[in-house]
């Protein structure tokens, strides 16, 4: 079974802090994704990466950056946390799928509160 | 971009009842997934079903790609089926990005 592990289930930070959310997958997947989930808005893609050191913006990248130095690890960074970034953050991974698309597998999520 | 609509937005069932959840999408797709998010926030893969029909226990799903919809069937519902059900799709050429519907909240009462 695919295992996607997010470093924290719950996290509380203060406004202005730099926040790191870590995600690790154990299946040698090329693709990794960061989503945020808010009530009434569903899941929205923040950033994704299709290879080491490669990244592309999703639908809502403002206020976030990402890092992928190793294939198995994808980090989401809140450069200066703000209260409107309080949310549930979900990481996912999948095999590269051009033509033969592969399902995404999700971690358990991190509930982040910015005070 | 592609639009995904799920219906109904909310559903309340008595334990043992059957239900059908619908997902409509606005363009052709080459990836469609159904997920169940449990009350603890975990997002569980139910089906990867860009076309055809699949069954897994009490759950089954059908995607009719030419008519741009997918259906998730839950039979003999149980309280543990409660949660939010998401449909997510990917268009050809849209790299690997999934677009999610807003979800269907299901409550199964004992």
Coordinates of C-alpha atoms in Angstrom, one line a residue:
Chain A
X1 CA 0.0 0.0 0.0
X2 CA 1.1 3.5 -0.7
X3 CA 2.1 5.5 2.4
X4 CA 2.0 9.3 2.4
X5 CA 3.1 10.7 5.7
X6 CA 2.6 14.3 6.9
X7 CA 4.7 15.4 9.8
X8 CA 2.0 16.8 12.0
X9 CA -1.7 16.2 12.4
X10 CA -2.3 19.4 14.3
X11 CA -0.1 22.5 14.4
X12 CA -0.6 25.9 16.1
X13 CA 1.6 28.9 15.0
X14 CA 1.6 32.6 15.4
X15 CA 1.1 35.3 12.8
X16 CA 4.3 36.2 11.0
X17 CA 6.0 32.9 11.8
X18 CA 7.7 30.9 9.0
X19 CA 5.9 27.5 8.9
X20 CA 7.1 24.3 7.4
X21 CA 4.7 21.4 6.5
X22 CA 6.5 18.2 5.6
X23 CA 5.3 15.3 3.5
X24 CA 7.0 12.0 2.7
X25 CA 5.9 9.2 0.4
X26 CA 7.4 5.7 0.2
X27 CA 6.5 4.6 -3.3
X28 CA 9.0 6.5 -5.5
X29 CA 6.2 8.6 -7.0
X30 CA 7.3 11.4 -9.4
X31 CA 4.3 13.6 -8.6
X32 CA 3.6 15.3 -5.3
X33 CA 0.9 17.8 -4.4
X34 CA -0.2 20.2 -1.7
X35 CA -3.9 21.1 -1.3
X36 CA -5.7 23.1 1.3
X37 CA -9.3 22.4 2.3
X38 CA -11.7 24.9 3.6
X39 CA -15.5 24.6 4.4
X40 CA -17.6 25.2 1.4
X41 CA -14.6 25.5 -1.0
X42 CA -13.5 21.8 -1.2
X43 CA -9.9 21.0 -1.9
X44 CA -7.8 23.5 -3.8
X45 CA -4.4 22.9 -5.3
X46 CA -1.6 25.1 -3.9
X47 CA 1.5 23.7 -5.6
X48 CA 2.6 20.5 -7.2
X49 CA 5.9 19.0 -8.3
X50 CA 6.6 16.4 -11.0
X51 CA 10.2 15.8 -10.3
X52 CA 13.0 16.8 -7.9
X53 CA 13.6 20.5 -7.9
X54 CA 10.6 21.0 -10.3
X55 CA 7.5 22.8 -9.2
X56 CA 4.4 24.4 -10.7
X57 CA 1.8 26.7 -9.2
X58 CA -1.6 25.4 -8.6
X59 CA -4.8 27.5 -8.2
X60 CA -3.9 29.4 -5.0
X61 CA -0.1 29.7 -4.6
X62 CA -0.1 33.2 -3.1
X63 CA 1.6 33.3 0.3
X64 CA 3.2 29.8 -0.1
X65 CA 6.3 28.3 -1.5
X66 CA 7.5 24.7 -1.8
X67 CA 10.7 22.7 -1.8
X68 CA 11.5 19.3 -3.3
X69 CA 15.1 18.5 -2.8
X70 CA 14.6 14.7 -2.7
X71 CA 12.1 12.6 -4.6
X72 CA 10.3 11.3 -1.6
X73 CA 9.9 14.6 0.3
X74 CA 7.8 17.7 -0.6
X75 CA 7.7 20.6 1.8
X76 CA 5.1 23.4 1.9
X77 CA 6.4 26.7 3.3
X78 CA 4.3 29.6 4.7
X79 CA 6.9 32.4 4.5
X80 CA 5.0 34.7 6.9
X81 CA 1.9 33.0 8.3
X82 CA -1.4 34.9 8.4
X83 CA -4.7 34.0 10.0
X84 CA -6.3 33.4 6.6
X85 CA -3.9 30.5 6.2
X86 CA -5.7 28.6 9.0
X87 CA -6.9 25.5 7.2
X88 CA -6.6 21.8 6.7
X89 CA -3.5 21.0 4.5
X90 CA -3.4 17.7 2.5
X91 CA -0.4 16.2 0.7
X92 CA -0.8 13.7 -2.1
X93 CA 1.5 11.7 -4.5
X94 CA 1.1 9.8 -7.7
X95 CA 3.1 8.1 -10.4
X96 CA 3.8 10.2 -13.5
X97 CA 0.8 9.8 -15.7
X98 CA 0.9 11.2 -19.2
X99 CA -1.5 9.1 -21.2
X100 CA -1.9 6.5 -18.5
X101 CA -3.0 8.6 -15.6
X102 CA -2.5 7.3 -12.1
X103 CA -4.5 7.9 -9.0
X104 CA -3.4 10.3 -6.3
X105 CA -2.9 9.0 -2.8
X106 CA -3.4 11.3 0.2
X107 CA -1.8 11.7 3.6
X108 CA -3.9 12.2 6.8
X109 CA -3.8 16.0 6.7
X110 CA -2.4 18.7 8.9
X111 CA -4.9 21.0 10.7
X112 CA -3.0 24.3 10.9
X113 CA -4.2 27.1 13.1
X114 CA -2.6 30.6 12.9
X115 CA -3.2 32.7 15.9
Chain B
X1 CA -10.8 25.0 -16.5
X2 CA -12.9 22.0 -16.0
X3 CA -15.9 22.3 -13.7
X4 CA -17.1 19.6 -11.3
X5 CA -20.5 19.5 -9.7
X6 CA -21.6 17.0 -7.1
X7 CA -25.2 16.3 -6.0
X8 CA -26.9 16.3 -3.7
X9 CA -24.8 18.5 -1.4
X10 CA -26.2 16.8 1.7
X11 CA -27.8 13.5 2.3
X12 CA -29.3 11.9 5.4
X13 CA -29.9 8.1 5.4
X14 CA -31.3 5.6 7.8
X15 CA -28.9 2.7 8.4
X16 CA -29.5 0.0 5.8
X17 CA -30.7 2.3 3.1
X18 CA -29.2 2.6 -0.4
X19 CA -28.0 5.8 -2.0
X20 CA -26.6 7.2 -5.3
X21 CA -24.2 10.1 -5.4
X22 CA -23.6 12.0 -8.6
X23 CA -20.7 13.8 -10.2
X24 CA -21.0 15.9 -13.3
X25 CA -18.0 17.3 -15.1
X26 CA -17.8 19.9 -17.9
X27 CA -15.1 18.4 -20.2
X28 CA -13.6 15.1 -21.2
X29 CA -11.5 13.4 -18.5
X30 CA -8.8 10.8 -18.3
X31 CA -8.7 10.5 -14.6
X32 CA -11.6 10.3 -12.2
X33 CA -11.4 9.4 -8.5
X34 CA -13.9 9.1 -5.7
X35 CA -12.8 9.7 -2.2
X36 CA -14.3 9.4 1.3
X37 CA -13.2 11.8 3.9
X38 CA -14.0 10.4 7.4
X39 CA -14.8 12.6 10.4
X40 CA -11.1 12.6 11.4
X41 CA -10.3 14.3 8.1
X42 CA -8.6 11.4 6.4
X43 CA -9.1 11.2 2.7
X44 CA -9.5 7.6 1.6
X45 CA -9.3 6.4 -2.1
X46 CA -12.5 4.6 -3.0
X47 CA -12.3 4.2 -6.8
X48 CA -10.1 5.2 -9.6
X49 CA -12.6 5.1 -12.4
X50 CA -12.1 7.3 -15.6
X51 CA -14.6 5.0 -17.4
X52 CA -16.6 1.8 -16.8
X53 CA -17.9 0.2 -13.6
X54 CA -16.1 -1.1 -10.5
X55 CA -17.3 -2.7 -7.3
X56 CA -15.8 -3.0 -3.9
X57 CA -18.0 -4.6 -1.3
X58 CA -21.1 -2.5 -0.7
X59 CA -19.7 0.3 -2.9
X60 CA -19.7 0.5 -6.6
X61 CA -19.1 3.3 -9.2
X62 CA -19.9 3.9 -12.8
X63 CA -18.4 6.6 -15.1
X64 CA -20.0 7.4 -18.4
X65 CA -17.2 9.5 -19.9
X66 CA -19.1 10.3 -23.1
X67 CA -21.9 11.8 -21.1
X68 CA -19.6 13.4 -18.5
X69 CA -20.9 12.0 -15.3
X70 CA -20.0 9.4 -12.7
X71 CA -22.2 7.8 -10.0
X72 CA -21.2 6.3 -6.7
X73 CA -23.6 3.7 -5.2
X74 CA -23.7 2.8 -1.6
X75 CA -25.8 -0.1 -0.6
X76 CA -26.9 -1.2 2.9
X77 CA -25.4 1.9 4.4
X78 CA -23.7 1.8 7.8
X79 CA -23.0 4.6 10.2
X80 CA -19.3 4.3 9.3
X81 CA -20.2 5.5 5.8
X82 CA -20.8 8.9 7.2
X83 CA -18.5 11.7 6.0
X84 CA -17.9 13.7 2.9
X85 CA -17.6 12.1 -0.5
X86 CA -15.5 13.9 -3.1
X87 CA -15.3 13.4 -6.9
X88 CA -12.1 14.6 -8.5
X89 CA -11.2 14.7 -12.2
X90 CA -8.3 15.4 -14.6
X91 CA -8.5 16.6 -18.1
X92 CA -6.2 15.3 -20.8
X93 CA -3.3 17.6 -21.2
X94 CA -3.8 19.1 -17.7
X95 CA -0.6 17.6 -16.5
X96 CA -1.5 15.7 -13.3
X97 CA -3.7 18.3 -11.6
X98 CA -7.0 17.0 -10.1
X99 CA -10.0 19.3 -9.9
X100 CA -12.3 18.5 -6.9
X101 CA -16.0 18.9 -6.5
X102 CA -17.2 20.5 -3.4
X103 CA -18.3 17.2 -1.9
X104 CA -21.4 15.5 -0.7
X105 CA -21.9 15.3 3.1
X106 CA -23.5 12.0 4.0
X107 CA -25.0 11.3 7.5
X108 CA -26.1 7.7 8.2
X109 CA -28.3 7.4 11.3
X110 CA -28.6 4.3 13.4

